[in-house]
Amino acid sequence: MSSSNQLPPSMGNPGMPPMPGQYMPRPAGNMPPMPGQNMPPQPGHNMPPQPGQNMPPMSQPQMPPMAGSGMPPLPGQNMPPHSAQSGMPPMSQPGMMPPLPGQPMPPPGQNAPPQQGMPPQMGRNMPPMQSPMGGMPPMQPPMGGMPPMPAQNPSLMQKRPPMPGQMQGQMPGHMGGYNNMNQPPMPAQQGGFNQMNNQMQNMNISGPYDQKTMNGDNGPHMMPPLSQQQYLNGQQNRPGYPPMTNQGMPNQYSQPAYAAQQQQQQKRLNPDQMPSPIQVIQDDQTSRSGVFYSNQKGLVPPLVSTKFVVQDQGYASPRYIRSTMYNVPITNDLMKQTAVPFGLVISPMARVAEGEVTPPIVNFGELGPVRCVRCKAYMCPYMQFIDSGRRFQCLFCKASTDVPAEYFQHLDHTGQRMDRYDRPELVLGTYEFTATKDYCRNNTFPKPPAIIFVIDVSYNNIKSGLVSLICSQMKDIIKNLPIDEGQQKSNMKVGFITYNSSVHFYNIKGNLAAPQMLVVGDIQEMFMPLLDGFLCTPEESEAVIDALMEQIPQMFADTRECETILLPAIVAGMEALKASDCTGKLLVFHSSLPIAEAPGKLKARDDRKLLGTDKERTILTPQNQTYNQLGQDCVGVGCAVDLFLFNNAYIDIATIGQVSRLTGGEVYKYTYFQADLDGERLIHDIVTNINRPIAFDSIMRVRTSTGVRPTDFYGHCFMSNTTDMELAAIDCDKAIAVEVKHDDKLQEEEGIYIQVALLYTSVSGQRRLRIINQVLKTCSQMADLYRSCDLETIINFFSKQSVYKILDNNPKTVKDAIVQRSAQMLANYRKNCASPSSAGQLILPECMKLLPLYVNCLLKSDALSGGTDITIDDRSFCMMAVMTMDIDNSVNYFYPRLIPLNEISINGSDVIQIPMQIRCTIEKMTDQGVYILENGIYMFLWIGLGANQDFIQQVFGVPSAVQINIEQTTLPVLDNPTSEAVRTIIEQIRSQRHRYMRLTLVRQKEKMENVFKHFLIEDRGLDGSPSYVDFLCHMHKEIRNILS
Ligand SMILES: [Zn+2]
């Protein structure tokens, strides 16, 4: 903030004499409280509200919309001439007065009201004629340190703009997988996967693959031999087919590349013979559900999908931390050779499952947590007490530390402290310490954190009904403020800011008869004009908040303001927290690209055709650093920022999202928001957002025993140095990936000790440390590593790392490197761990048998490959979502759940269960079926044209599938068990995801089906991206290349 002798801006208070102190020059730097700055109540306003008098309407004398109340003037009301003093902001800035008659309507496009008929969120217009994986990727060095490759085939990287009318193409033929593909192949796609597909068909794949699970002696997964010469047979073009010339013909339902081979197909390849994720999930559920005792180092946890209850016996619950491997090679050489990434994925605030306990809190009083004198690791079960209990040796750094007198305890005959079972920090994997003042800002215990609602009240948000909706629901929303365990009620505070081209603060002090508004028109240098009464508890200010929520929609009802600001509004919220000595979170409800003349102004650069090209990073990285700087400033004061975006046009999430990325925040997106259609979803998201377990003003550090060290950090956080993750907030739905590297040879017997420490302020304002301890085994044999990998964690790690890398590198280079690295992982297994077999045989380690499938899903995902069929903002949104996802959510995002509904069994008294998911391929769907497909962001309900009529009648209330109104986003509430069961299942699915997914109905053979099919991830993509079969073959070829 620059210093100045400028006078502070008007308080939007025309007609009122200056308040004492109000026009005093502002000192540089931090804004000190200005005495008298807050508005004195109007005469009569400080009367306590009369019983029953909830809120004075605008027309009542208490809250006249006139000068003096701080309310913006009404149309036609003359603004008082503003003072000519230099430094005074001009009072006539556009935006001071919400409804200026005669102001132009929003231009079409940018700020236009929602357009009917626009599909929400997804706008896949046409299948782009490009194969992201087109052909064989050239050999490249494994990931890590790879230089950006020059575009290997630029012509293949170009995506074409959508052709007009493409969505209106004629209906395709029947459903039926690849059989209805009649589109000629394109050159780029010819030589690659389809060739291999053909070979697979001749391969006579035979089962049975080893289905032993558990973390023990898993047999390899044997694929049948692939014949060698078939790979050498790659025709590059099929004569007689006109490649790429019929693009105007909108037959988008046909898969582009496969027709010829398909027709020649002698025998259909049965996907059931490929490693099945459903089988893996079911096997793990069978063998590993129940209690998971975390009682030994290097124990591989169950899959995230398995229902288990953790019994903490000295090693952290896998809900808080998972490792890509639980048996780590002792040398860097061995590690590199395997190519398996060594990473941790940490969700320090993860929810506990039913039957599990939240980490207990240990309070050492004035003494504070006991720590190693050298590396500062916290007391944990792995510290070894020596010297009759007078000292302890640290297993992280080997130093020994004197035990503080207050903490001394005798040892028993086994050398263990006598009191260990009374002390969580000596027997548990996860627990908390109460922090002392040394761990607090300014050595002062914190106040409870606050939540500030920052609401854009410009035209778009008024018009869409958003402002009215939020205000009408606010009372219920803030009833959901989180409470600490053992607390009876929340003592978090709330505050309210609105903005358009100026920023408005509200005094909601409980003893006011009506809320008061203070306008800061000088958005160049935002400051906090209100010290007392801005942040209040919902309880003490209930009536005033109610009144405010009735007034806000009225005040701005006639606004024509379209050009809005963003950065100054976030600064306002940040300054408000700072001035209140509070940390907390801003929930910002914003509608459009901030193009008003103000700090943080952005320009449109909606050049969608760059997506998927080697230039895509120019639009996926911020257009300038202002929002990054803002993010850092926010972290500095413990202010997290969640963005709720209601855009009807480009809003540049890549730039404005930085403020969320750096503060541990989250971005929500409601394109073409309409309150009546999307209101329920939004309110649900807001409530979930503020209600979930969360840590404020946090710093997280990962300590490891010597020999390895954390080097890279991927997630929504800010690194102020090389080791500390600063998180203005981190909630239960966020995970951060940490890459760990060797810097020395490890001892085989000892293992790797890991301690995550999260210093944070709890929702009740307690300063605490959450300690998460884990120990991995070390090995000198590769086979041990391959028995102990956690594939789901590897994929989460890869996804975060790739999103990070794609911002700096050619996307093809990044994706090719993932393929190469994965092939390396499998080739190395084959070479060193598997028993000799014919060269044509694909052999996969049991715990990585789904690696080809999941890597293909990752590469095909919108986060990495979203091209011109989605918007730039959609792409940025997906990338940010992936960057924050925990493992459970990322598995589900990359491999969507496909759930058959028509087979639900309803027996009156039974508890309704979500049916088991099926493989995510059209091969498993039938015309008679009704299915839900969800990936945590989208949820579709697909209705087959041959679906049972009774089922349709009971669920949709119409006699046949063709009569269903597929525009509806909710199912009718009908009084029959089937209807109830289906609605219950949808609600159960939603409750498992932290974003409330809108239900999109898709009828078989109608245009939305293309969008739906995009998520059938095992199938070949409409953009030519490889199917599971294709990719498995491709991977096999890569492996053979490495081995030969
Ligand atoms: Zn130490």
PDB file of C-alpha atoms and ligand atoms in Angstrom, residues 371-378 383 392-401 703, ligand 1:
ATOM      1  CA  ARG A 371      10.327 -31.158  20.627  1.00  0.00           C
ATOM      2  CA  CYS A 372      13.665 -32.412  19.445  1.00  0.00           C
ATOM      3  CA  VAL A 373      16.307 -29.858  20.212  1.00  0.00           C
ATOM      4  CA  ARG A 374      17.873 -30.124  16.783  1.00  0.00           C
ATOM      5  CA  CYS A 375      15.295 -30.835  14.057  1.00  0.00           C
ATOM      6  CA  LYS A 376      12.328 -29.591  16.092  1.00  0.00           C
ATOM      7  CA  ALA A 377      10.289 -32.727  15.456  1.00  0.00           C
ATOM      8  CA  TYR A 378       7.425 -33.074  17.893  1.00  0.00           C
ATOM      9  CA  MET A 383      11.120 -40.951  20.080  1.00  0.00           C
ATOM     10  CA  PHE A 392      15.049 -38.926  24.346  1.00  0.00           C
ATOM     11  CA  GLN A 393      16.609 -39.719  21.043  1.00  0.00           C
ATOM     12  CA  CYS A 394      14.980 -38.400  17.901  1.00  0.00           C
ATOM     13  CA  LEU A 395      14.515 -40.898  15.083  1.00  0.00           C
ATOM     14  CA  PHE A 396      14.324 -38.127  12.542  1.00  0.00           C
ATOM     15  CA  CYS A 397      17.741 -36.604  13.151  1.00  0.00           C
ATOM     16  CA  LYS A 398      19.298 -38.882  15.834  1.00  0.00           C
ATOM     17  CA  ALA A 399      19.954 -36.004  18.222  1.00  0.00           C
ATOM     18  CA  SER A 400      19.148 -36.541  21.874  1.00  0.00           C
ATOM     19  CA  THR A 401      17.228 -34.007  23.900  1.00  0.00           C
ATOM     20  CA  ARG A 703       9.802 -33.671   8.420  1.00  0.00           C
TER      21      ARG A 703
HETATM   22 ZN    ZN B   1      15.409 -34.425  15.654  1.00  0.00          ZN
END
